[in-house]
């Protein structure tokens, strides 16, 4: 039988052939449109770009049936109110950092990073394979959201300062853009912590509302222009050894998604996570060289400052764990994964001692 006769007999024309060519699963997928506010300005093409990449992957994997419209910080909600917008159903999904919401409950810090805590690989391994996702989502359920891994900046820098800081006394009274658990740690040393979204930091530095600021690392910090006002650049960012970024999804919207869409959304988050880490690994060294060539003064935090911060972090950690069962439960999950049940700070003590020993030899 000739091909044209076969088509006549079977009733297949061009439209029928096209229908057969399309995957059966694509034909049954519903059309869904979501909105994703983020905590990032568009100028930060790695943070905002990672969230943008997540949305792009979801659309491509579903033949544009599942579309997520992304918004920069402040476009529909302020950068530090992304969780609130998702929690109350104003938006279906948001891309943010968990520790921005430390004021609601200190347990939110574990969804990003804890001072003197794990690096990015340990954080990711705990979230994916060590029970971290389950214990965090149990906690997040109380806020009507579920979390998906959606980014990581890697180890961060220690921030930009108008003047040098050599001893803990130099920190007293300093207005420092830093928030969450670390802000409370530094409060013990006399710092006045300020939590600001990324796009609000430069104006605050410029006006003198704050004396110092930390953000992420050389690539983003250069884009935000901090070096123009605060020339002293410090390391290490002991409060963020490898902070996770999460996509919070409204729990009701998540439960209503087809399982296939849930899987696509989760895998798109993993892609964004890997993309973001690779971008920072590639871009940060070049940006740091450029900053140093332009006159930025790079400093390591002094041993006395590091010791004082470490002591304050241990004290605050113990105080919160003693009174907050949510905090203790998530901490115990992390401790079990990383240290066979020892306190996280017992493990961190070893790493800290090694770091300080190397500092004294250099």
Short mmCIF file of C-alpha atoms in Angstrom, two decimals:
data_model
loop_
_atom_site.label_atom_id
_atom_site.label_comp_id
_atom_site.label_asym_id
_atom_site.label_seq_id
_atom_site.Cartn_x
_atom_site.Cartn_y
_atom_site.Cartn_z
CA UNK A 1 0.00 0.00 0.00
CA UNK A 2 1.31 3.41 -0.96
CA UNK A 3 1.87 5.99 1.83
CA UNK A 4 -0.88 8.35 0.53
CA UNK A 5 -3.36 5.48 0.41
CA UNK A 6 -2.43 4.46 3.95
CA UNK A 7 -3.13 7.98 5.16
CA UNK A 8 -6.52 7.99 3.43
CA UNK A 9 -7.50 4.63 4.89
CA UNK A 10 -6.41 5.47 8.42
CA UNK A 11 -7.80 8.97 8.28
CA UNK A 12 -4.48 10.55 9.22
CA UNK A 13 -3.72 13.95 7.81
CA UNK A 14 -1.20 16.54 8.84
CA UNK A 15 -3.14 17.35 12.00
CA UNK A 16 -3.36 13.69 12.96
CA UNK A 17 0.35 13.13 12.43
CA UNK A 18 1.14 16.15 14.61
CA UNK A 19 -1.06 14.76 17.36
CA UNK A 20 0.81 11.46 17.30
CA UNK A 21 4.14 13.30 17.41
CA UNK A 22 3.27 15.15 20.60
CA UNK A 23 4.01 13.17 23.80
CA UNK A 24 0.85 11.78 25.35
CA UNK A 25 1.82 13.28 28.70
CA UNK A 26 1.98 16.77 27.17
CA UNK A 27 -1.58 16.45 25.87
CA UNK A 28 -2.89 15.77 29.36
CA UNK A 29 -0.95 18.47 31.21
CA UNK A 30 -3.07 21.35 32.54
CA UNK A 31 -2.12 24.94 31.87
CA UNK A 32 -0.95 26.63 35.06
CA UNK A 33 0.41 30.12 35.62
CA UNK A 34 2.14 31.11 38.85
CA UNK A 35 3.90 34.20 40.14
CA UNK A 36 7.31 34.12 41.84
CA UNK A 37 8.48 37.15 43.82
CA UNK A 38 12.15 37.06 44.79
CA UNK A 39 14.36 38.77 47.36
CA UNK A 40 16.83 39.86 44.65
CA UNK A 41 17.22 42.89 42.39
CA UNK A 42 17.53 42.14 38.69
CA UNK A 43 21.05 43.54 38.63
CA UNK A 44 22.27 40.46 40.54
CA UNK A 45 22.28 38.13 37.57
CA UNK A 46 23.40 35.11 39.59
CA UNK A 47 20.84 35.28 42.40
CA UNK A 48 17.98 36.61 40.31
CA UNK A 49 19.35 34.72 37.32
CA UNK A 50 19.24 31.43 39.23
CA UNK A 51 15.58 31.95 40.07
CA UNK A 52 14.95 32.96 36.46
CA UNK A 53 16.65 29.79 35.28
CA UNK A 54 14.37 27.72 37.50
CA UNK A 55 11.29 29.25 35.88
CA UNK A 56 12.74 28.73 32.41
CA UNK A 57 13.39 25.03 33.08
CA UNK A 58 9.84 24.49 34.32
CA UNK A 59 8.39 26.06 31.17
CA UNK A 60 10.63 24.07 28.83
CA UNK A 61 9.96 20.75 30.56
CA UNK A 62 6.20 21.21 30.29
CA UNK A 63 6.01 22.62 26.76
CA UNK A 64 5.04 25.99 28.33
CA UNK A 65 2.00 24.48 30.01
CA UNK A 66 3.40 25.39 33.46
CA UNK A 67 4.59 28.99 33.44
CA UNK A 68 6.05 30.92 36.37
CA UNK A 69 6.33 34.69 36.05
CA UNK A 70 9.28 36.01 38.06
CA UNK A 71 9.48 39.37 39.84
CA UNK A 72 12.45 41.21 41.32
CA UNK A 73 12.44 42.44 44.90
CA UNK A 74 9.95 45.24 45.37
CA UNK A 75 8.03 44.73 42.15
CA UNK A 76 5.02 43.12 43.81
CA UNK A 77 6.26 42.57 47.39
CA UNK A 78 9.33 43.85 49.30
CA UNK A 79 12.38 41.60 49.16
CA UNK A 80 12.08 40.57 52.81
CA UNK A 81 8.38 39.70 52.60
CA UNK A 82 8.52 36.90 50.04
CA UNK A 83 7.64 34.22 52.58
CA UNK A 84 4.63 36.21 53.77
CA UNK A 85 3.30 36.58 50.22
CA UNK A 86 3.56 32.83 49.61
CA UNK A 87 2.23 31.91 53.04
CA UNK A 88 -0.95 33.92 52.64
CA UNK A 89 -1.50 32.87 49.02
CA UNK A 90 -0.81 36.25 47.39
CA UNK A 91 1.73 34.38 45.26
CA UNK A 92 2.16 30.67 44.66
CA UNK A 93 5.96 30.44 44.94
CA UNK A 94 8.86 32.66 46.03
CA UNK A 95 12.66 32.55 45.82
CA UNK A 96 14.42 33.76 48.98
CA UNK A 97 16.72 32.99 51.89
CA UNK A 98 15.15 31.24 54.85
CA UNK A 99 17.13 33.14 57.48
CA UNK A 100 15.54 36.44 56.45
CA UNK A 101 12.59 35.28 58.55
CA UNK A 102 14.58 34.63 61.70
CA UNK A 103 12.34 37.14 63.50
CA UNK A 104 9.40 34.76 63.15
CA UNK A 105 11.37 31.84 64.62
CA UNK A 106 15.15 31.33 64.97
CA UNK A 107 14.71 27.91 63.33
CA UNK A 108 14.50 29.66 59.96
CA UNK A 109 18.29 30.08 60.10
CA UNK A 110 18.87 26.37 59.33
CA UNK A 111 17.23 26.68 55.91
CA UNK A 112 20.12 28.91 54.88
CA UNK A 113 23.19 28.77 57.13
CA UNK A 114 24.25 28.88 60.78
CA UNK A 115 27.30 30.78 62.09
CA UNK A 116 30.43 28.61 61.95
CA UNK A 117 28.24 26.02 60.25
CA UNK A 118 28.58 23.63 57.29
CA UNK A 119 29.93 24.44 53.86
CA UNK A 120 27.72 24.29 50.79
CA UNK A 121 28.31 20.60 50.08
CA UNK A 122 27.45 19.48 53.61
CA UNK A 123 24.39 21.71 53.69
CA UNK A 124 23.20 20.28 50.38
CA UNK A 125 23.93 16.70 51.40
CA UNK A 126 22.04 17.13 54.65
CA UNK A 127 19.06 18.70 52.88
CA UNK A 128 18.90 16.08 50.13
CA UNK A 129 20.06 12.88 51.83
CA UNK A 130 20.34 13.46 55.57
CA UNK A 131 16.74 14.22 56.50
CA UNK A 132 17.15 17.98 56.27
CA UNK A 133 14.39 18.53 53.78
CA UNK A 134 11.90 16.50 55.81
CA UNK A 135 12.64 18.14 59.15
CA UNK A 136 12.65 21.62 57.61
CA UNK A 137 9.41 21.05 55.72
CA UNK A 138 7.80 19.79 58.91
CA UNK A 139 8.72 23.13 60.44
CA UNK A 140 7.74 25.16 57.36
CA UNK A 141 4.34 23.45 57.32
CA UNK A 142 3.43 25.67 60.24
CA UNK A 143 3.82 28.61 57.86
CA UNK A 144 1.75 26.98 55.09
CA UNK A 145 4.73 26.47 52.77
CA UNK A 146 6.96 23.67 51.50
CA UNK A 147 10.60 24.20 50.53
CA UNK A 148 12.57 23.23 47.44
CA UNK A 149 16.36 23.52 47.14
CA UNK A 150 16.95 26.32 44.63
CA UNK A 151 20.41 27.85 45.05
CA UNK A 152 23.60 28.27 47.06
CA UNK A 153 26.15 31.09 47.04
CA UNK A 154 29.08 29.11 48.44
CA UNK A 155 31.23 30.55 51.23
CA UNK A 156 30.66 34.27 51.58
CA UNK A 157 32.91 37.20 52.44
CA UNK A 158 32.89 39.08 55.74
CA UNK A 159 31.65 42.41 54.46
CA UNK A 160 32.61 45.99 53.67
CA UNK A 161 33.63 48.46 56.38
CA UNK A 162 34.22 52.20 56.28
CA UNK A 163 37.14 51.82 58.67
CA UNK A 164 39.39 48.99 59.83
CA UNK A 165 38.23 46.74 62.66
CA UNK A 166 41.04 45.14 64.62
CA UNK A 167 39.56 44.25 68.02
CA UNK A 168 36.10 43.43 69.37
CA UNK A 169 35.96 46.95 70.81
CA UNK A 170 36.02 48.34 67.27
CA UNK A 171 32.67 46.64 66.66
CA UNK A 172 30.83 48.35 69.51
CA UNK A 173 28.10 50.68 68.32
CA UNK A 174 28.71 49.79 64.66
CA UNK A 175 25.57 49.75 62.51
CA UNK A 176 26.13 46.69 60.37
CA UNK A 177 23.86 45.41 57.60
CA UNK A 178 23.54 41.82 58.72
CA UNK A 179 20.48 39.96 59.89
CA UNK A 180 19.08 36.80 61.33
CA UNK A 181 20.94 34.62 63.80
CA UNK A 182 24.27 36.31 63.03
CA UNK A 183 22.85 39.71 63.84
CA UNK A 184 21.95 38.40 67.29
CA UNK A 185 25.46 36.95 67.67
CA UNK A 186 27.07 40.30 66.88
CA UNK A 187 24.63 42.09 69.17
CA UNK A 188 26.42 40.35 72.02
CA UNK A 189 29.56 42.24 70.95
CA UNK A 190 27.82 45.61 70.78
CA UNK A 191 27.00 45.68 67.07
CA UNK A 192 23.70 47.24 65.98
CA UNK A 193 22.47 44.81 63.27
CA UNK A 194 20.35 46.04 60.39
CA UNK A 195 18.48 43.68 58.06
CA UNK A 196 18.12 45.20 54.60
CA UNK A 197 17.29 43.74 51.20
CA UNK A 198 20.10 43.77 48.63
CA UNK A 199 18.86 46.78 46.69
CA UNK A 200 18.57 48.90 49.84
CA UNK A 201 22.14 48.46 51.09
CA UNK A 202 24.04 50.94 48.90
CA UNK A 203 21.74 53.91 49.66
CA UNK A 204 22.04 53.14 53.38
CA UNK A 205 25.85 53.06 53.16
CA UNK A 206 25.89 56.22 51.08
CA UNK A 207 23.70 58.14 53.53
CA UNK A 208 25.61 56.87 56.56
CA UNK A 209 22.59 55.03 57.93
CA UNK A 210 24.89 52.02 58.28
CA UNK A 211 28.65 51.79 58.85
CA UNK A 212 29.30 48.41 57.25
CA UNK A 213 27.52 45.80 55.16
CA UNK A 214 27.84 42.21 54.09
CA UNK A 215 26.12 40.67 51.11
CA UNK A 216 27.53 37.66 49.27
CA UNK A 217 30.93 37.85 47.64
CA UNK A 218 33.11 39.74 45.13
CA UNK A 219 30.93 39.26 42.04
CA UNK A 220 27.70 40.55 43.55
CA UNK A 221 29.40 43.04 45.87
CA UNK A 222 31.12 44.73 42.94
CA UNK A 223 27.82 45.04 41.10
CA UNK A 224 26.24 46.69 44.13
CA UNK A 225 29.11 49.17 44.37
CA UNK A 226 29.98 48.87 48.06
CA UNK A 227 33.68 49.44 47.36
CA UNK A 228 32.93 53.05 46.41
CA UNK A 229 31.98 53.91 49.99
CA UNK A 230 33.48 51.27 52.30
CA UNK A 231 37.00 50.34 51.10
CA UNK A 232 37.88 47.69 53.71
CA UNK A 233 36.84 44.19 52.62
CA UNK A 234 37.00 41.44 55.25
CA UNK A 235 36.97 37.65 55.28
CA UNK A 236 35.89 35.01 56.15
CA UNK A 237 32.11 35.20 56.25
CA UNK A 238 31.98 32.85 59.24
CA UNK A 239 28.21 33.16 59.36
CA UNK A 240 27.66 31.73 55.87
CA UNK A 241 29.91 28.83 54.97
CA UNK A 242 27.54 27.70 52.22
CA UNK A 243 24.02 29.16 52.55
CA UNK A 244 21.18 27.42 50.78
CA UNK A 245 18.55 29.42 48.94
CA UNK A 246 15.06 27.99 48.80
CA UNK A 247 11.93 28.23 46.74
CA UNK A 248 8.98 28.38 49.12
CA UNK A 249 5.76 27.02 47.62
CA UNK A 250 2.32 27.62 49.09
CA UNK A 251 1.34 24.29 50.64
CA UNK A 252 -2.15 24.19 49.16
CA UNK A 253 -0.85 25.05 45.69
CA UNK A 254 1.85 22.40 46.01
CA UNK A 255 -0.61 19.70 47.02
CA UNK A 256 -2.88 20.61 44.12
CA UNK A 257 -0.10 20.23 41.53
CA UNK A 258 0.00 17.07 39.40
CA UNK A 259 2.83 14.80 40.55
CA UNK A 260 4.62 15.34 37.26
CA UNK A 261 4.64 19.09 37.81
CA UNK A 262 5.90 18.62 41.36
CA UNK A 263 8.79 16.57 40.01
CA UNK A 264 9.56 19.13 37.29
CA UNK A 265 9.55 21.96 39.83
CA UNK A 266 11.88 20.08 42.15
CA UNK A 267 14.33 19.20 39.37
CA UNK A 268 14.28 22.76 38.06
CA UNK A 269 15.27 23.90 41.55
CA UNK A 270 18.21 21.48 41.54
CA UNK A 271 19.31 22.82 38.17
CA UNK A 272 19.14 26.38 39.47
CA UNK A 273 21.15 25.31 42.51
CA UNK A 274 23.96 23.80 40.43
CA UNK A 275 23.87 26.70 37.98
CA UNK A 276 24.23 29.26 40.75
CA UNK A 277 27.16 27.51 42.45
CA UNK A 278 28.99 27.15 39.13
CA UNK A 279 28.43 30.82 38.27
CA UNK A 280 29.84 32.00 41.60
CA UNK A 281 32.83 29.66 41.41
CA UNK A 282 33.59 31.06 37.98
CA UNK A 283 32.91 34.75 38.62
CA UNK A 284 34.11 35.46 42.18
CA UNK A 285 37.90 35.06 41.66
CA UNK A 286 37.92 37.39 38.66
CA UNK A 287 35.78 39.96 40.47
CA UNK A 288 38.06 39.90 43.52
CA UNK A 289 41.13 40.53 41.36
CA UNK A 290 39.36 43.47 39.77
CA UNK A 291 38.37 44.93 43.13
CA UNK A 292 41.89 44.63 44.51
CA UNK A 293 43.33 46.24 41.37
CA UNK A 294 40.91 49.13 41.92
CA UNK A 295 42.12 49.83 45.45
CA UNK A 296 39.98 47.63 47.67
CA UNK A 297 41.83 46.77 50.90
CA UNK A 298 41.47 43.08 51.76
CA UNK A 299 41.75 42.02 55.42
CA UNK A 300 41.30 38.87 57.45
CA UNK A 301 39.32 39.27 60.64
CA UNK A 302 41.77 39.36 63.54
CA UNK A 303 42.09 36.34 65.87
CA UNK A 304 40.59 38.36 68.73
CA UNK A 305 37.50 39.21 66.69
CA UNK A 306 37.13 35.63 65.45
CA UNK A 307 37.45 34.27 69.02
CA UNK A 308 34.88 36.73 70.37
CA UNK A 309 32.41 35.94 67.56
CA UNK A 310 32.85 32.21 67.99
CA UNK A 311 32.24 32.42 71.74
CA UNK A 312 29.14 34.59 71.21
CA UNK A 313 27.79 32.20 68.57
CA UNK A 314 28.14 29.22 70.89
CA UNK A 315 26.40 31.09 73.71
CA UNK A 316 23.47 32.17 71.54
CA UNK A 317 23.13 28.72 70.01
CA UNK A 318 22.87 27.13 73.46
CA UNK A 319 20.40 29.77 74.69
CA UNK A 320 18.03 29.31 71.74
CA UNK A 321 18.25 25.50 71.71
CA UNK A 322 17.34 25.42 75.41
CA UNK A 323 14.08 27.30 74.89
CA UNK A 324 12.99 26.56 71.30
CA UNK A 325 12.04 22.93 70.53
CA UNK A 326 11.82 23.60 66.77
CA UNK A 327 15.37 24.95 66.73
CA UNK A 328 16.67 22.02 68.76
CA UNK A 329 14.94 19.46 66.55
CA UNK A 330 16.44 20.80 63.34
CA UNK A 331 19.83 21.24 64.97
CA UNK A 332 19.77 17.63 66.16
CA UNK A 333 19.03 16.46 62.61
CA UNK A 334 22.03 18.37 61.29
CA UNK A 335 24.23 17.16 64.15
CA UNK A 336 23.24 13.55 63.59
CA UNK A 337 24.09 13.78 59.89
CA UNK A 338 27.40 15.60 60.26
CA UNK A 339 28.75 14.36 63.57
CA UNK A 340 27.00 11.19 64.71
CA UNK A 341 24.94 13.07 67.25
CA UNK A 342 27.48 15.45 68.71
CA UNK A 343 26.53 19.10 68.98
CA UNK A 344 27.27 20.90 65.74
CA UNK A 345 29.55 23.22 67.69
CA UNK A 346 31.61 20.30 68.95
CA UNK A 347 32.38 19.51 65.33
CA UNK A 348 32.84 23.16 64.38
CA UNK A 349 35.35 23.49 67.21
CA UNK A 350 37.75 21.18 65.36
CA UNK A 351 37.43 23.07 62.09
CA UNK A 352 37.78 26.40 63.85
CA UNK A 353 40.94 25.30 65.65
CA UNK A 354 42.46 24.15 62.34
CA UNK A 355 41.56 27.45 60.67
CA UNK A 356 43.09 29.51 63.49
CA UNK A 357 46.23 27.34 63.57
CA UNK A 358 46.75 27.98 59.87
CA UNK A 359 46.17 31.68 60.41
CA UNK A 360 48.92 31.82 63.04
CA UNK A 361 51.36 30.08 60.67
CA UNK A 362 50.72 32.39 57.76
#
